[in-house]
């Protein structure tokens, strides 16, 4: 069964304190892994797509990496405005009917 | 460029009733996907419509149904509401559909079933 697990569930950082969020997955052939950011009361906002192990993408203070079993979202010198829930999702070539399978998210709080 | 819009934003219903939610995708987008988000289960895929045809479907009972119109607007219907249907219902649109690099989400419709 295709599955996505995110850890930790919640993370509290001081402004400037770098850290990483983890997304581990089990799928029958990865088509793509997606990272989203969700603010309270809003829909998810697309951040990155990764397709193959070894791939990395960066955007401002965020950097996403991918291995064969997991992905990391590295946050460098975070600011309070980075506070949000970060969601990871995978899509498989087979099984799950091509759907996006989401993890339950990591709630990040950055204190000034 | 206008984003994805969903109506209504908030809805209160009682058990046994039915509800219809609406989603207007970004202009030019032909794919609309629907998701249910709850604190316990997270985001779960309901179904995807592309050019008026259901292309993918998640593991939800038949009480959940949808359709897409020729202008790509989509509606989702839930019949015989249950307490567990209380959730945030999100739709997302994209040009080509699931797996495309960017899916744009709407703000969601928050449904409360009493």
JSON list of C-alpha atoms in Angstrom, two decimals, chain B residues 22-98:
[
{"chain": "B", "resi": 22, "resn": "UNK", "atom": "CA", "xyz": [-18.65, 24.47, -6.34]},
{"chain": "B", "resi": 23, "resn": "UNK", "atom": "CA", "xyz": [-15.17, 25.07, -7.74]},
{"chain": "B", "resi": 24, "resn": "UNK", "atom": "CA", "xyz": [-14.13, 27.45, -10.51]},
{"chain": "B", "resi": 25, "resn": "UNK", "atom": "CA", "xyz": [-10.62, 26.66, -11.80]},
{"chain": "B", "resi": 26, "resn": "UNK", "atom": "CA", "xyz": [-8.05, 29.07, -13.14]},
{"chain": "B", "resi": 27, "resn": "UNK", "atom": "CA", "xyz": [-8.87, 30.14, -16.68]},
{"chain": "B", "resi": 28, "resn": "UNK", "atom": "CA", "xyz": [-7.40, 27.65, -19.15]},
{"chain": "B", "resi": 29, "resn": "UNK", "atom": "CA", "xyz": [-7.10, 24.83, -16.64]},
{"chain": "B", "resi": 30, "resn": "UNK", "atom": "CA", "xyz": [-8.97, 21.69, -17.70]},
{"chain": "B", "resi": 31, "resn": "UNK", "atom": "CA", "xyz": [-8.30, 19.50, -14.68]},
{"chain": "B", "resi": 32, "resn": "UNK", "atom": "CA", "xyz": [-10.05, 19.86, -11.34]},
{"chain": "B", "resi": 33, "resn": "UNK", "atom": "CA", "xyz": [-9.26, 17.61, -8.38]},
{"chain": "B", "resi": 34, "resn": "UNK", "atom": "CA", "xyz": [-11.14, 17.44, -5.10]},
{"chain": "B", "resi": 35, "resn": "UNK", "atom": "CA", "xyz": [-9.70, 16.66, -1.67]},
{"chain": "B", "resi": 36, "resn": "UNK", "atom": "CA", "xyz": [-11.04, 16.21, 1.85]},
{"chain": "B", "resi": 37, "resn": "UNK", "atom": "CA", "xyz": [-8.91, 17.50, 4.71]},
{"chain": "B", "resi": 38, "resn": "UNK", "atom": "CA", "xyz": [-9.51, 16.51, 8.34]},
{"chain": "B", "resi": 39, "resn": "UNK", "atom": "CA", "xyz": [-7.25, 16.76, 11.41]},
{"chain": "B", "resi": 40, "resn": "UNK", "atom": "CA", "xyz": [-7.21, 12.98, 11.82]},
{"chain": "B", "resi": 41, "resn": "UNK", "atom": "CA", "xyz": [-6.76, 11.79, 8.23]},
{"chain": "B", "resi": 42, "resn": "UNK", "atom": "CA", "xyz": [-5.05, 14.78, 6.66]},
{"chain": "B", "resi": 43, "resn": "UNK", "atom": "CA", "xyz": [-5.56, 15.49, 2.97]},
{"chain": "B", "resi": 44, "resn": "UNK", "atom": "CA", "xyz": [-7.28, 12.69, 1.06]},
{"chain": "B", "resi": 45, "resn": "UNK", "atom": "CA", "xyz": [-7.91, 12.56, -2.66]},
{"chain": "B", "resi": 46, "resn": "UNK", "atom": "CA", "xyz": [-11.56, 12.32, -3.71]},
{"chain": "B", "resi": 47, "resn": "UNK", "atom": "CA", "xyz": [-11.56, 12.46, -7.51]},
{"chain": "B", "resi": 48, "resn": "UNK", "atom": "CA", "xyz": [-10.22, 14.26, -10.56]},
{"chain": "B", "resi": 49, "resn": "UNK", "atom": "CA", "xyz": [-12.13, 15.55, -13.56]},
{"chain": "B", "resi": 50, "resn": "UNK", "atom": "CA", "xyz": [-10.56, 16.40, -16.87]},
{"chain": "B", "resi": 51, "resn": "UNK", "atom": "CA", "xyz": [-12.54, 17.73, -19.83]},
{"chain": "B", "resi": 52, "resn": "UNK", "atom": "CA", "xyz": [-15.85, 16.73, -18.20]},
{"chain": "B", "resi": 53, "resn": "UNK", "atom": "CA", "xyz": [-14.73, 13.12, -17.53]},
{"chain": "B", "resi": 54, "resn": "UNK", "atom": "CA", "xyz": [-13.80, 11.56, -14.20]},
{"chain": "B", "resi": 55, "resn": "UNK", "atom": "CA", "xyz": [-10.24, 10.41, -14.70]},
{"chain": "B", "resi": 56, "resn": "UNK", "atom": "CA", "xyz": [-9.19, 9.28, -11.22]},
{"chain": "B", "resi": 57, "resn": "UNK", "atom": "CA", "xyz": [-11.07, 8.35, -8.07]},
{"chain": "B", "resi": 58, "resn": "UNK", "atom": "CA", "xyz": [-10.01, 7.91, -4.45]},
{"chain": "B", "resi": 59, "resn": "UNK", "atom": "CA", "xyz": [-11.35, 5.48, -1.87]},
{"chain": "B", "resi": 60, "resn": "UNK", "atom": "CA", "xyz": [-14.52, 7.24, -0.80]},
{"chain": "B", "resi": 61, "resn": "UNK", "atom": "CA", "xyz": [-18.07, 5.84, -0.71]},
{"chain": "B", "resi": 62, "resn": "UNK", "atom": "CA", "xyz": [-20.54, 6.44, -3.51]},
{"chain": "B", "resi": 63, "resn": "UNK", "atom": "CA", "xyz": [-22.21, 9.18, -1.47]},
{"chain": "B", "resi": 64, "resn": "UNK", "atom": "CA", "xyz": [-19.44, 11.41, -2.77]},
{"chain": "B", "resi": 65, "resn": "UNK", "atom": "CA", "xyz": [-19.87, 12.33, -6.41]},
{"chain": "B", "resi": 66, "resn": "UNK", "atom": "CA", "xyz": [-18.87, 15.09, -8.75]},
{"chain": "B", "resi": 67, "resn": "UNK", "atom": "CA", "xyz": [-19.16, 16.47, -12.20]},
{"chain": "B", "resi": 68, "resn": "UNK", "atom": "CA", "xyz": [-17.46, 18.95, -14.46]},
{"chain": "B", "resi": 69, "resn": "UNK", "atom": "CA", "xyz": [-19.06, 21.32, -16.92]},
{"chain": "B", "resi": 70, "resn": "UNK", "atom": "CA", "xyz": [-17.89, 22.38, -20.36]},
{"chain": "B", "resi": 71, "resn": "UNK", "atom": "CA", "xyz": [-16.39, 25.58, -18.92]},
{"chain": "B", "resi": 72, "resn": "UNK", "atom": "CA", "xyz": [-14.28, 23.39, -16.55]},
{"chain": "B", "resi": 73, "resn": "UNK", "atom": "CA", "xyz": [-16.19, 24.49, -13.46]},
{"chain": "B", "resi": 74, "resn": "UNK", "atom": "CA", "xyz": [-16.78, 21.53, -11.17]},
{"chain": "B", "resi": 75, "resn": "UNK", "atom": "CA", "xyz": [-19.27, 20.59, -8.51]},
{"chain": "B", "resi": 76, "resn": "UNK", "atom": "CA", "xyz": [-18.99, 18.03, -5.75]},
{"chain": "B", "resi": 77, "resn": "UNK", "atom": "CA", "xyz": [-22.04, 16.49, -4.11]},
{"chain": "B", "resi": 78, "resn": "UNK", "atom": "CA", "xyz": [-22.29, 14.59, -0.85]},
{"chain": "B", "resi": 79, "resn": "UNK", "atom": "CA", "xyz": [-25.56, 12.83, -0.17]},
{"chain": "B", "resi": 80, "resn": "UNK", "atom": "CA", "xyz": [-26.89, 11.53, 3.16]},
{"chain": "B", "resi": 81, "resn": "UNK", "atom": "CA", "xyz": [-24.40, 13.51, 5.20]},
{"chain": "B", "resi": 82, "resn": "UNK", "atom": "CA", "xyz": [-22.73, 11.89, 8.20]},
{"chain": "B", "resi": 83, "resn": "UNK", "atom": "CA", "xyz": [-21.01, 13.57, 11.16]},
{"chain": "B", "resi": 84, "resn": "UNK", "atom": "CA", "xyz": [-17.68, 12.28, 9.85]},
{"chain": "B", "resi": 85, "resn": "UNK", "atom": "CA", "xyz": [-18.11, 14.28, 6.65]},
{"chain": "B", "resi": 86, "resn": "UNK", "atom": "CA", "xyz": [-17.27, 17.45, 8.56]},
{"chain": "B", "resi": 87, "resn": "UNK", "atom": "CA", "xyz": [-14.08, 18.64, 6.92]},
{"chain": "B", "resi": 88, "resn": "UNK", "atom": "CA", "xyz": [-12.38, 21.22, 4.75]},
{"chain": "B", "resi": 89, "resn": "UNK", "atom": "CA", "xyz": [-13.05, 20.39, 1.10]},
{"chain": "B", "resi": 90, "resn": "UNK", "atom": "CA", "xyz": [-10.38, 21.65, -1.26]},
{"chain": "B", "resi": 91, "resn": "UNK", "atom": "CA", "xyz": [-10.27, 21.74, -5.00]},
{"chain": "B", "resi": 92, "resn": "UNK", "atom": "CA", "xyz": [-7.19, 22.18, -7.12]},
{"chain": "B", "resi": 93, "resn": "UNK", "atom": "CA", "xyz": [-6.80, 22.96, -10.80]},
{"chain": "B", "resi": 94, "resn": "UNK", "atom": "CA", "xyz": [-4.07, 22.46, -13.34]},
{"chain": "B", "resi": 95, "resn": "UNK", "atom": "CA", "xyz": [-3.67, 22.50, -17.09]},
{"chain": "B", "resi": 96, "resn": "UNK", "atom": "CA", "xyz": [-3.06, 18.80, -17.66]},
{"chain": "B", "resi": 97, "resn": "UNK", "atom": "CA", "xyz": [-3.97, 17.14, -14.37]},
{"chain": "B", "resi": 98, "resn": "UNK", "atom": "CA", "xyz": [-2.49, 14.95, -11.66]}
]
